[in-house]
Amino acid sequence: MDCFSEAEGKRSHDPLYCNNAHAPPPPATGYPLDFVEKLVVIVGAGPAGLATAALLSVAGVPFVLIERCNCIGSLWRHRTYDRLCLHLPKKFCELPLMPFPASFPTYPTREQFLDYLESYATRFAIEPEFRQAVVSAEFNGDHWWVRTKEVTSVAGGGEQPTLGGRVYMYRCKWLVVATGENAEPAVPEIEGSARFKGQLLHSSDYRSGEGYADKRVLVVGCGNSGMEVSLDLANHNARASMVVRDTVHVLPREMLGRSTFGMSMWLLRWFHVQTVDRILLTMARILIGDTARIGIARPSIGPMELKAMIGKTPVLDVGTIAKIKSGNIQVFPAMQRFHDHGVEFIDGRIEKFDVVILATGYRSNVPYWLKEKDLFSEKDGFPRKSNEWKGKNGLYAVGFSKRGLLGVSMDAINISEDIVKQWREMRMEDARENLSNRRATCPV
């Protein structure tokens, strides 16, 4: 069945938890408005939303999952490059209640991960309400009111979807924000960008190095995405360069035949974080050399300690460092400004480029629609306290811990257990009240 027509035709009115006498009035614009009541509203059908939905589904808690795109895992499907694989072994990336297939490789590909998400949704009978973009969510002292608008065209890459006139209003007791850390592309303002005559795009619009052969391409950013896009370009014979603005820890993806992440987790069970960092950096120097010599300086704080302090993840190298050493990828310092046909760097150099790709990451969009100031910061759209997943009045955050898919699963388990506990207590209280009322009305 077409997911668009299915979503448009669905109306979830649960007689056990819905009282249409409390339905909100039509909006002032006069557009049609549909009122739905569920115990739980989950916003976002990525891995975080799916994990929470699966756990609630197993427990029997009524919920609705809202997604602005026309599919699950929209970030992975529409905003990632073709060569993308999981950076961590699959055992650290599986969602609750369902491991990856044994036939999948240690580092599943983008397509394999999407297949896993589709199978996950099927197994737990998760049917999101697609093409609904949340425009506001507010607690009125008793319930959460979540207002959405129909999405009439779903954009890929960094473009915004087009919203139609149909309005939906959801009332719920618990609201789970699962839009994640990477809801919107982060595009920095760089002087002169409007005058640049070449192609300028965000990495969310980049798919493959095909078609870039012999072109001068500058990748701005040296995180995992920036490193892999640069590598992909070099592998397709582009004249690739990369901007390294800040210090960054680069570690080999594997050490001594084991995943670096897995080894780190094991070492942290026995040693202090600073000792673990010394071990990792010693191994990294042996395996990939001194990155400062190729223009990638390391922070003064070790990779695991830095991750714990501010959530900055070390880059896991899958071949980019070797390409830099061989001269296939050049490294430049921070950009100063654009010119008509090139870029000026902070060291005064001016180089010509045909294409500039901004691998500058993503940002949360929560401040644009959530009317709440305690759990989420209005500045960056993340929980104010590190690893915080529960706010006031039944508000939750899943997938904002900067701990990848492993953090997503941990958040989803904590949130579902908390909601299920409250739900069962509420049902017991209702049962006791009903029993008391029946006894009061029974003749002696």
Tab-separated table of N, CA and C in Angstrom, residues 223-361:
chain	number	residue	atom	x	y	z
A	223	GLY	N	35.603	15.396	10.355
A	223	GLY	CA	34.990	14.353	11.163
A	223	GLY	C	34.931	13.070	10.355
A	224	ASN	N	34.167	12.105	10.847
A	224	ASN	CA	34.064	10.843	10.112
A	224	ASN	C	33.512	11.051	8.707
A	225	SER	N	32.513	11.920	8.561
A	225	SER	CA	31.949	12.175	7.238
A	225	SER	C	32.961	12.855	6.326
A	226	GLY	N	33.607	13.906	6.831
A	226	GLY	CA	34.589	14.613	6.026
A	226	GLY	C	35.724	13.716	5.573
A	227	MET	N	36.197	12.870	6.475
A	227	MET	CA	37.284	11.943	6.147
A	227	MET	C	36.843	10.946	5.072
A	228	GLU	N	35.631	10.405	5.216
A	228	GLU	CA	35.189	9.384	4.273
A	228	GLU	C	34.813	9.972	2.923
A	229	VAL	N	34.231	11.168	2.899
A	229	VAL	CA	33.932	11.816	1.624
A	229	VAL	C	35.233	12.121	0.887
A	230	SER	N	36.240	12.602	1.608
A	230	SER	CA	37.543	12.873	0.990
A	230	SER	C	38.146	11.597	0.414
A	231	LEU	N	38.041	10.511	1.169
A	231	LEU	CA	38.568	9.230	0.697
A	231	LEU	C	37.821	8.754	-0.544
A	232	ASP	N	36.508	8.890	-0.537
A	232	ASP	CA	35.701	8.466	-1.673
A	232	ASP	C	36.060	9.267	-2.919
A	233	LEU	N	36.261	10.564	-2.753
A	233	LEU	CA	36.646	11.413	-3.882
A	233	LEU	C	38.004	10.994	-4.443
A	234	ALA	N	38.951	10.760	-3.545
A	234	ALA	CA	40.288	10.343	-3.982
A	234	ALA	C	40.230	9.012	-4.712
A	235	ASN	N	39.387	8.101	-4.236
A	235	ASN	CA	39.245	6.800	-4.888
A	235	ASN	C	38.624	6.908	-6.281
A	236	HIS	N	37.908	8.014	-6.531
A	236	HIS	CA	37.317	8.250	-7.851
A	236	HIS	C	38.141	9.258	-8.660
A	237	ASN	N	39.402	9.412	-8.277
A	237	ASN	CA	40.367	10.227	-9.037
A	237	ASN	C	40.042	11.714	-9.068
A	238	ALA	N	39.332	12.193	-8.036
A	238	ALA	CA	39.172	13.636	-7.898
A	238	ALA	C	40.439	14.222	-7.280
A	239	ARG	N	40.666	15.478	-7.489
A	239	ARG	CA	41.803	16.171	-6.864
A	239	ARG	C	41.304	16.697	-5.524
A	240	ALA	N	41.321	15.826	-4.545
A	240	ALA	CA	40.652	16.093	-3.269
A	240	ALA	C	41.536	16.842	-2.286
A	241	SER	N	40.900	17.749	-1.547
A	241	SER	CA	41.543	18.459	-0.446
A	241	SER	C	40.577	18.505	0.719
A	242	MET	N	41.108	18.707	1.921
A	242	MET	CA	40.273	18.685	3.116
A	242	MET	C	40.701	19.789	4.074
A	243	VAL	N	39.716	20.488	4.630
A	243	VAL	CA	39.979	21.527	5.616
A	243	VAL	C	39.962	20.912	7.008
A	244	VAL	N	41.037	21.135	7.753
A	244	VAL	CA	41.117	20.707	9.151
A	244	VAL	C	41.228	21.976	9.984
A	245	ARG	N	40.110	22.385	10.544
A	245	ARG	CA	40.074	23.648	11.266
A	245	ARG	C	40.516	23.499	12.714
A	246	ASP	N	40.063	22.421	13.372
A	246	ASP	CA	40.341	22.230	14.794
A	246	ASP	C	41.222	20.995	15.008
A	247	THR	N	41.651	20.831	16.232
A	247	THR	CA	42.362	19.604	16.584
A	247	THR	C	41.370	18.445	16.605
A	248	VAL	N	41.848	17.262	16.289
A	248	VAL	CA	40.963	16.096	16.245
A	248	VAL	C	41.776	14.829	16.485
A	249	HIS	N	41.182	13.891	17.195
A	249	HIS	CA	41.817	12.593	17.395
A	249	HIS	C	41.420	11.662	16.253
A	250	VAL	N	42.396	11.116	15.576
A	250	VAL	CA	42.159	10.112	14.550
A	250	VAL	C	42.756	8.800	15.044
A	251	LEU	N	41.929	7.770	15.102
A	251	LEU	CA	42.361	6.442	15.543
A	251	LEU	C	42.072	5.441	14.431
A	252	PRO	N	42.874	4.404	14.292
A	252	PRO	CA	42.527	3.344	13.334
A	252	PRO	C	41.241	2.658	13.760
A	253	ARG	N	40.430	2.236	12.788
A	253	ARG	CA	39.152	1.601	13.146
A	253	ARG	C	39.381	0.311	13.919
A	254	GLU	N	40.497	-0.367	13.619
A	254	GLU	CA	40.820	-1.606	14.313
A	254	GLU	C	42.268	-1.588	14.784
A	255	MET	N	42.508	-2.220	15.914
A	255	MET	CA	43.849	-2.369	16.463
A	255	MET	C	44.066	-3.843	16.814
A	256	LEU	N	45.126	-4.419	16.293
A	256	LEU	CA	45.483	-5.810	16.592
A	256	LEU	C	44.328	-6.766	16.278
A	257	GLY	N	43.613	-6.467	15.194
A	257	GLY	CA	42.530	-7.332	14.773
A	257	GLY	C	41.226	-7.160	15.527
A	258	ARG	N	41.172	-6.212	16.433
A	258	ARG	CA	39.949	-5.945	17.194
A	258	ARG	C	39.494	-4.519	16.950
A	259	SER	N	38.186	-4.277	17.063
A	259	SER	CA	37.692	-2.920	16.879
A	259	SER	C	38.250	-2.015	17.970
A	260	THR	N	38.646	-0.831	17.572
A	260	THR	CA	39.191	0.125	18.535
A	260	THR	C	38.163	0.468	19.605
A	261	PHE	N	36.904	0.610	19.192
A	261	PHE	CA	35.855	0.933	20.151
A	261	PHE	C	35.684	-0.200	21.161
A	262	GLY	N	35.614	-1.433	20.652
A	262	GLY	CA	35.460	-2.573	21.542
A	262	GLY	C	36.619	-2.708	22.502
A	263	MET	N	37.825	-2.489	21.999
A	263	MET	CA	39.005	-2.558	22.853
A	263	MET	C	38.959	-1.470	23.920
A	264	SER	N	38.497	-0.279	23.530
A	264	SER	CA	38.401	0.827	24.486
A	264	SER	C	37.428	0.501	25.611
A	265	MET	N	36.262	-0.050	25.236
A	265	MET	CA	35.261	-0.412	26.242
A	265	MET	C	35.798	-1.466	27.201
A	266	TRP	N	36.556	-2.418	26.672
A	266	TRP	CA	37.130	-3.464	27.525
A	266	TRP	C	38.192	-2.882	28.451
A	267	LEU	N	39.058	-2.031	27.935
A	267	LEU	CA	40.117	-1.442	28.749
A	267	LEU	C	39.551	-0.556	29.858
A	268	LEU	N	38.446	0.147	29.544
A	268	LEU	CA	37.864	1.052	30.541
A	268	LEU	C	37.267	0.293	31.731
A	269	ARG	N	37.050	-0.987	31.570
A	269	ARG	CA	36.576	-1.793	32.699
A	269	ARG	C	37.678	-2.020	33.727
A	270	TRP	N	38.930	-1.903	33.303
A	270	TRP	CA	40.047	-2.254	34.179
A	270	TRP	C	40.980	-1.083	34.502
A	271	PHE	N	40.981	-0.070	33.639
A	271	PHE	CA	41.944	1.012	33.815
A	271	PHE	C	41.250	2.371	33.827
A	272	HIS	N	41.953	3.343	34.409
A	272	HIS	CA	41.471	4.719	34.404
A	272	HIS	C	41.467	5.233	32.972
A	273	VAL	N	40.536	6.177	32.685
A	273	VAL	CA	40.374	6.679	31.316
A	273	VAL	C	41.665	7.264	30.752
A	274	GLN	N	42.458	7.919	31.594
A	274	GLN	CA	43.700	8.503	31.093
A	274	GLN	C	44.715	7.430	30.726
A	275	THR	N	44.704	6.327	31.437
A	275	THR	CA	45.581	5.204	31.080
A	275	THR	C	45.144	4.591	29.754
A	276	VAL	N	43.847	4.441	29.582
A	276	VAL	CA	43.316	3.910	28.333
A	276	VAL	C	43.707	4.825	27.174
A	277	ASP	N	43.598	6.119	27.378
A	277	ASP	CA	43.973	7.069	26.325
A	277	ASP	C	45.443	6.932	25.940
A	278	ARG	N	46.305	6.741	26.916
A	278	ARG	CA	47.734	6.590	26.609
A	278	ARG	C	47.968	5.330	25.775
A	279	ILE	N	47.248	4.258	26.096
A	279	ILE	CA	47.371	3.015	25.322
A	279	ILE	C	46.896	3.231	23.888
A	280	LEU	N	45.734	3.875	23.740
A	280	LEU	CA	45.172	4.102	22.410
A	280	LEU	C	46.075	4.984	21.559
A	281	LEU	N	46.598	6.046	22.153
A	281	LEU	CA	47.430	6.970	21.392
A	281	LEU	C	48.770	6.346	21.018
A	282	THR	N	49.287	5.504	21.874
A	282	THR	CA	50.531	4.799	21.535
A	282	THR	C	50.310	3.862	20.358
A	283	MET	N	49.212	3.110	20.395
A	283	MET	CA	48.888	2.203	19.304
A	283	MET	C	48.616	2.981	18.013
A	284	ALA	N	47.928	4.103	18.132
A	284	ALA	CA	47.614	4.908	16.949
A	284	ALA	C	48.892	5.449	16.306
A	285	ARG	N	49.839	5.864	17.139
A	285	ARG	CA	51.099	6.387	16.602
A	285	ARG	C	51.857	5.288	15.856
A	286	ILE	N	51.803	4.059	16.369
A	286	ILE	CA	52.478	2.938	15.711
A	286	ILE	C	51.802	2.595	14.387
A	287	LEU	N	50.466	2.599	14.384
A	287	LEU	CA	49.722	2.120	13.225
A	287	LEU	C	49.520	3.171	12.139
A	288	ILE	N	49.281	4.427	12.513
A	288	ILE	CA	49.028	5.455	11.487
A	288	ILE	C	50.006	6.613	11.553
A	289	GLY	N	50.889	6.620	12.552
A	289	GLY	CA	51.914	7.648	12.623
A	289	GLY	C	51.465	8.905	13.339
A	290	ASP	N	52.319	9.909	13.305
A	290	ASP	CA	52.053	11.195	13.950
A	290	ASP	C	51.224	12.053	13.010
A	291	THR	N	49.927	12.187	13.294
A	291	THR	CA	49.036	12.922	12.391
A	291	THR	C	49.349	14.410	12.346
A	292	ALA	N	50.015	14.946	13.361
A	292	ALA	CA	50.361	16.368	13.348
A	292	ALA	C	51.273	16.695	12.171
A	293	ARG	N	52.060	15.723	11.731
A	293	ARG	CA	52.981	15.956	10.616
A	293	ARG	C	52.262	16.121	9.285
A	294	ILE	N	51.016	15.670	9.219
A	294	ILE	CA	50.259	15.831	7.974
A	294	ILE	C	49.147	16.869	8.127
A	295	GLY	N	49.255	17.705	9.153
A	295	GLY	CA	48.323	18.812	9.327
A	295	GLY	C	47.122	18.533	10.192
A	296	ILE	N	47.135	17.391	10.904
A	296	ILE	CA	46.000	17.054	11.774
A	296	ILE	C	46.510	16.938	13.206
A	297	ALA	N	46.469	18.041	13.925
A	297	ALA	CA	46.966	18.062	15.302
A	297	ALA	C	45.945	17.445	16.249
A	298	ARG	N	46.455	16.818	17.294
A	298	ARG	CA	45.577	16.186	18.283
A	298	ARG	C	45.277	17.141	19.439
A	299	PRO	N	44.112	17.011	20.069
A	299	PRO	CA	43.812	17.791	21.283
A	299	PRO	C	44.761	17.381	22.414
A	300	SER	N	44.897	18.246	23.385
A	300	SER	CA	45.760	17.944	24.538
A	300	SER	C	45.134	16.892	25.445
A	301	ILE	N	43.796	16.781	25.393
A	301	ILE	CA	43.074	15.778	26.188
A	301	ILE	C	42.895	14.517	25.347
A	302	GLY	N	43.034	13.353	25.958
A	302	GLY	CA	42.925	12.082	25.242
A	302	GLY	C	41.547	11.835	24.662
A	303	PRO	N	41.444	10.907	23.707
A	303	PRO	CA	40.173	10.697	22.991
A	303	PRO	C	39.009	10.240	23.860
A	304	MET	N	39.239	9.300	24.784
A	304	MET	CA	38.144	8.813	25.616
A	304	MET	C	37.743	9.839	26.677
A	305	GLU	N	38.723	10.529	27.211
A	305	GLU	CA	38.425	11.565	28.204
A	305	GLU	C	37.677	12.717	27.555
A	306	LEU	N	38.081	13.082	26.331
A	306	LEU	CA	37.407	14.157	25.613
A	306	LEU	C	35.978	13.768	25.269
A	307	LYS	N	35.799	12.515	24.887
A	307	LYS	CA	34.452	12.025	24.585
A	307	LYS	C	33.557	12.106	25.813
A	308	ALA	N	34.099	11.738	26.971
A	308	ALA	CA	33.321	11.786	28.210
A	308	ALA	C	33.012	13.216	28.630
A	309	MET	N	33.932	14.131	28.352
A	309	MET	CA	33.766	15.515	28.797
A	309	MET	C	32.768	16.293	27.945
A	310	ILE	N	32.922	16.240	26.621
A	310	ILE	CA	32.098	17.088	25.751
A	310	ILE	C	31.390	16.305	24.648
A	311	GLY	N	31.539	14.991	24.634
A	311	GLY	CA	30.845	14.195	23.635
A	311	GLY	C	31.468	14.190	22.260
A	312	LYS	N	32.687	14.716	22.112
A	312	LYS	CA	33.345	14.752	20.807
A	312	LYS	C	33.941	13.382	20.504
A	313	THR	N	33.480	12.771	19.428
A	313	THR	CA	33.879	11.418	19.074
A	313	THR	C	35.165	11.419	18.262
A	314	PRO	N	36.119	10.550	18.570
A	314	PRO	CA	37.312	10.457	17.727
A	314	PRO	C	36.960	9.917	16.351
A	315	VAL	N	37.725	10.321	15.349
A	315	VAL	CA	37.525	9.834	13.989
A	315	VAL	C	38.170	8.460	13.863
A	316	LEU	N	37.443	7.522	13.264
A	316	LEU	CA	37.976	6.185	13.031
A	316	LEU	C	38.408	6.089	11.572
A	317	ASP	N	39.699	5.950	11.362
A	317	ASP	CA	40.263	5.990	10.015
A	317	ASP	C	40.042	4.675	9.280
A	318	VAL	N	39.583	4.778	8.016
A	318	VAL	CA	39.389	3.591	7.176
A	318	VAL	C	40.209	3.701	5.888
A	319	GLY	N	41.246	4.544	5.890
A	319	GLY	CA	42.115	4.666	4.731
A	319	GLY	C	42.449	6.079	4.319
A	320	THR	N	41.819	7.070	4.940
A	320	THR	CA	42.055	8.460	4.550
A	320	THR	C	43.479	8.907	4.878
A	321	ILE	N	43.992	8.512	6.027
A	321	ILE	CA	45.338	8.930	6.426
A	321	ILE	C	46.380	8.474	5.403
A	322	ALA	N	46.235	7.259	4.905
A	322	ALA	CA	47.173	6.754	3.894
A	322	ALA	C	47.100	7.586	2.618
A	323	LYS	N	45.892	8.028	2.241
A	323	LYS	CA	45.735	8.857	1.041
A	323	LYS	C	46.367	10.235	1.243
A	324	ILE	N	46.302	10.751	2.470
A	324	ILE	CA	46.948	12.040	2.756
A	324	ILE	C	48.457	11.901	2.660
A	325	LYS	N	48.970	10.836	3.226
A	325	LYS	CA	50.415	10.604	3.197
A	325	LYS	C	50.935	10.425	1.773
A	326	SER	N	50.133	9.800	0.916
A	326	SER	CA	50.557	9.566	-0.465
A	326	SER	C	50.391	10.792	-1.357
A	327	GLY	N	49.755	11.833	-0.823
A	327	GLY	CA	49.556	13.051	-1.599
A	327	GLY	C	48.267	13.077	-2.398
A	328	ASN	N	47.429	12.034	-2.289
A	328	ASN	CA	46.156	12.015	-3.015
A	328	ASN	C	45.106	12.924	-2.400
A	329	ILE	N	45.298	13.259	-1.131
A	329	ILE	CA	44.426	14.225	-0.445
A	329	ILE	C	45.313	15.273	0.211
A	330	GLN	N	45.044	16.542	-0.085
A	330	GLN	CA	45.783	17.633	0.550
A	330	GLN	C	45.025	18.124	1.777
A	331	VAL	N	45.773	18.636	2.736
A	331	VAL	CA	45.174	19.160	3.966
A	331	VAL	C	45.422	20.657	4.046
A	332	PHE	N	44.361	21.412	4.324
A	332	PHE	CA	44.451	22.865	4.461
A	332	PHE	C	43.925	23.282	5.838
A	333	PRO	N	44.371	24.448	6.322
A	333	PRO	CA	43.829	24.963	7.594
A	333	PRO	C	42.457	25.586	7.364
A	334	ALA	N	41.932	26.269	8.371
A	334	ALA	CA	40.585	26.836	8.304
A	334	ALA	C	40.440	27.818	7.146
A	335	MET	N	39.217	27.904	6.639
A	335	MET	CA	38.908	28.848	5.560
A	335	MET	C	38.777	30.262	6.104
A	336	GLN	N	39.177	31.222	5.288
A	336	GLN	CA	38.987	32.637	5.612
A	336	GLN	C	37.764	33.183	4.875
A	337	ARG	N	37.740	32.938	3.544
A	337	ARG	CA	36.627	33.429	2.727
A	337	ARG	C	36.643	32.744	1.363
A	338	PHE	N	35.498	32.860	0.686
A	338	PHE	CA	35.396	32.391	-0.692
A	338	PHE	C	35.859	33.483	-1.655
A	339	HIS	N	36.387	33.061	-2.796
A	339	HIS	CA	36.611	33.946	-3.935
A	339	HIS	C	35.752	33.431	-5.084
A	340	ASP	N	35.760	34.125	-6.209
A	340	ASP	CA	34.907	33.720	-7.330
A	340	ASP	C	35.160	32.278	-7.759
A	341	HIS	N	36.419	31.894	-7.805
A	341	HIS	CA	36.750	30.567	-8.296
A	341	HIS	C	37.616	29.779	-7.316
A	342	GLY	N	37.606	30.173	-6.071
A	342	GLY	CA	38.433	29.458	-5.122
A	342	GLY	C	38.186	29.855	-3.690
A	343	VAL	N	39.157	29.543	-2.863
A	343	VAL	CA	39.030	29.735	-1.417
A	343	VAL	C	40.325	30.322	-0.873
A	344	GLU	N	40.185	31.242	0.064
A	344	GLU	CA	41.336	31.792	0.784
A	344	GLU	C	41.344	31.202	2.184
A	345	PHE	N	42.532	30.735	2.606
A	345	PHE	CA	42.677	30.107	3.916
A	345	PHE	C	43.305	31.073	4.907
A	346	ILE	N	43.247	30.728	6.200
A	346	ILE	CA	43.715	31.658	7.222
A	346	ILE	C	45.226	31.890	7.169
A	347	ASP	N	45.950	31.022	6.480
A	347	ASP	CA	47.387	31.235	6.346
A	347	ASP	C	47.735	32.095	5.141
A	348	GLY	N	46.704	32.637	4.467
A	348	GLY	CA	46.924	33.534	3.340
A	348	GLY	C	46.914	32.868	1.980
A	349	ARG	N	46.990	31.552	1.925
A	349	ARG	CA	46.974	30.862	0.631
A	349	ARG	C	45.606	30.983	-0.043
A	350	ILE	N	45.625	31.120	-1.360
A	350	ILE	CA	44.400	31.134	-2.164
A	350	ILE	C	44.518	30.020	-3.191
A	351	GLU	N	43.550	29.112	-3.186
A	351	GLU	CA	43.562	27.963	-4.087
A	351	GLU	C	42.258	27.920	-4.883
A	352	LYS	N	42.347	27.454	-6.127
A	352	LYS	CA	41.169	27.316	-6.972
A	352	LYS	C	40.490	25.966	-6.721
A	353	PHE	N	39.162	25.986	-6.712
A	353	PHE	CA	38.392	24.761	-6.549
A	353	PHE	C	37.155	24.811	-7.438
A	354	ASP	N	36.794	23.648	-7.967
A	354	ASP	CA	35.575	23.530	-8.768
A	354	ASP	C	34.359	23.237	-7.894
A	355	VAL	N	34.604	22.526	-6.794
A	355	VAL	CA	33.513	22.087	-5.911
A	355	VAL	C	33.954	22.245	-4.463
A	356	VAL	N	33.039	22.711	-3.615
A	356	VAL	CA	33.275	22.753	-2.166
A	356	VAL	C	32.137	22.001	-1.491
A	357	ILE	N	32.509	20.998	-0.693
A	357	ILE	CA	31.523	20.183	0.024
A	357	ILE	C	31.644	20.479	1.517
A	358	LEU	N	30.566	20.920	2.120
A	358	LEU	CA	30.557	21.278	3.539
A	358	LEU	C	30.211	20.050	4.387
A	359	ALA	N	31.228	19.382	4.896
A	359	ALA	CA	31.013	18.252	5.815
A	359	ALA	C	31.019	18.806	7.234
A	360	THR	N	30.086	19.708	7.473
A	360	THR	CA	30.049	20.480	8.714
A	360	THR	C	29.015	19.972	9.705
A	361	GLY	N	28.521	18.763	9.463
A	361	GLY	CA	27.674	18.119	10.452
A	361	GLY	C	26.223	18.537	10.404
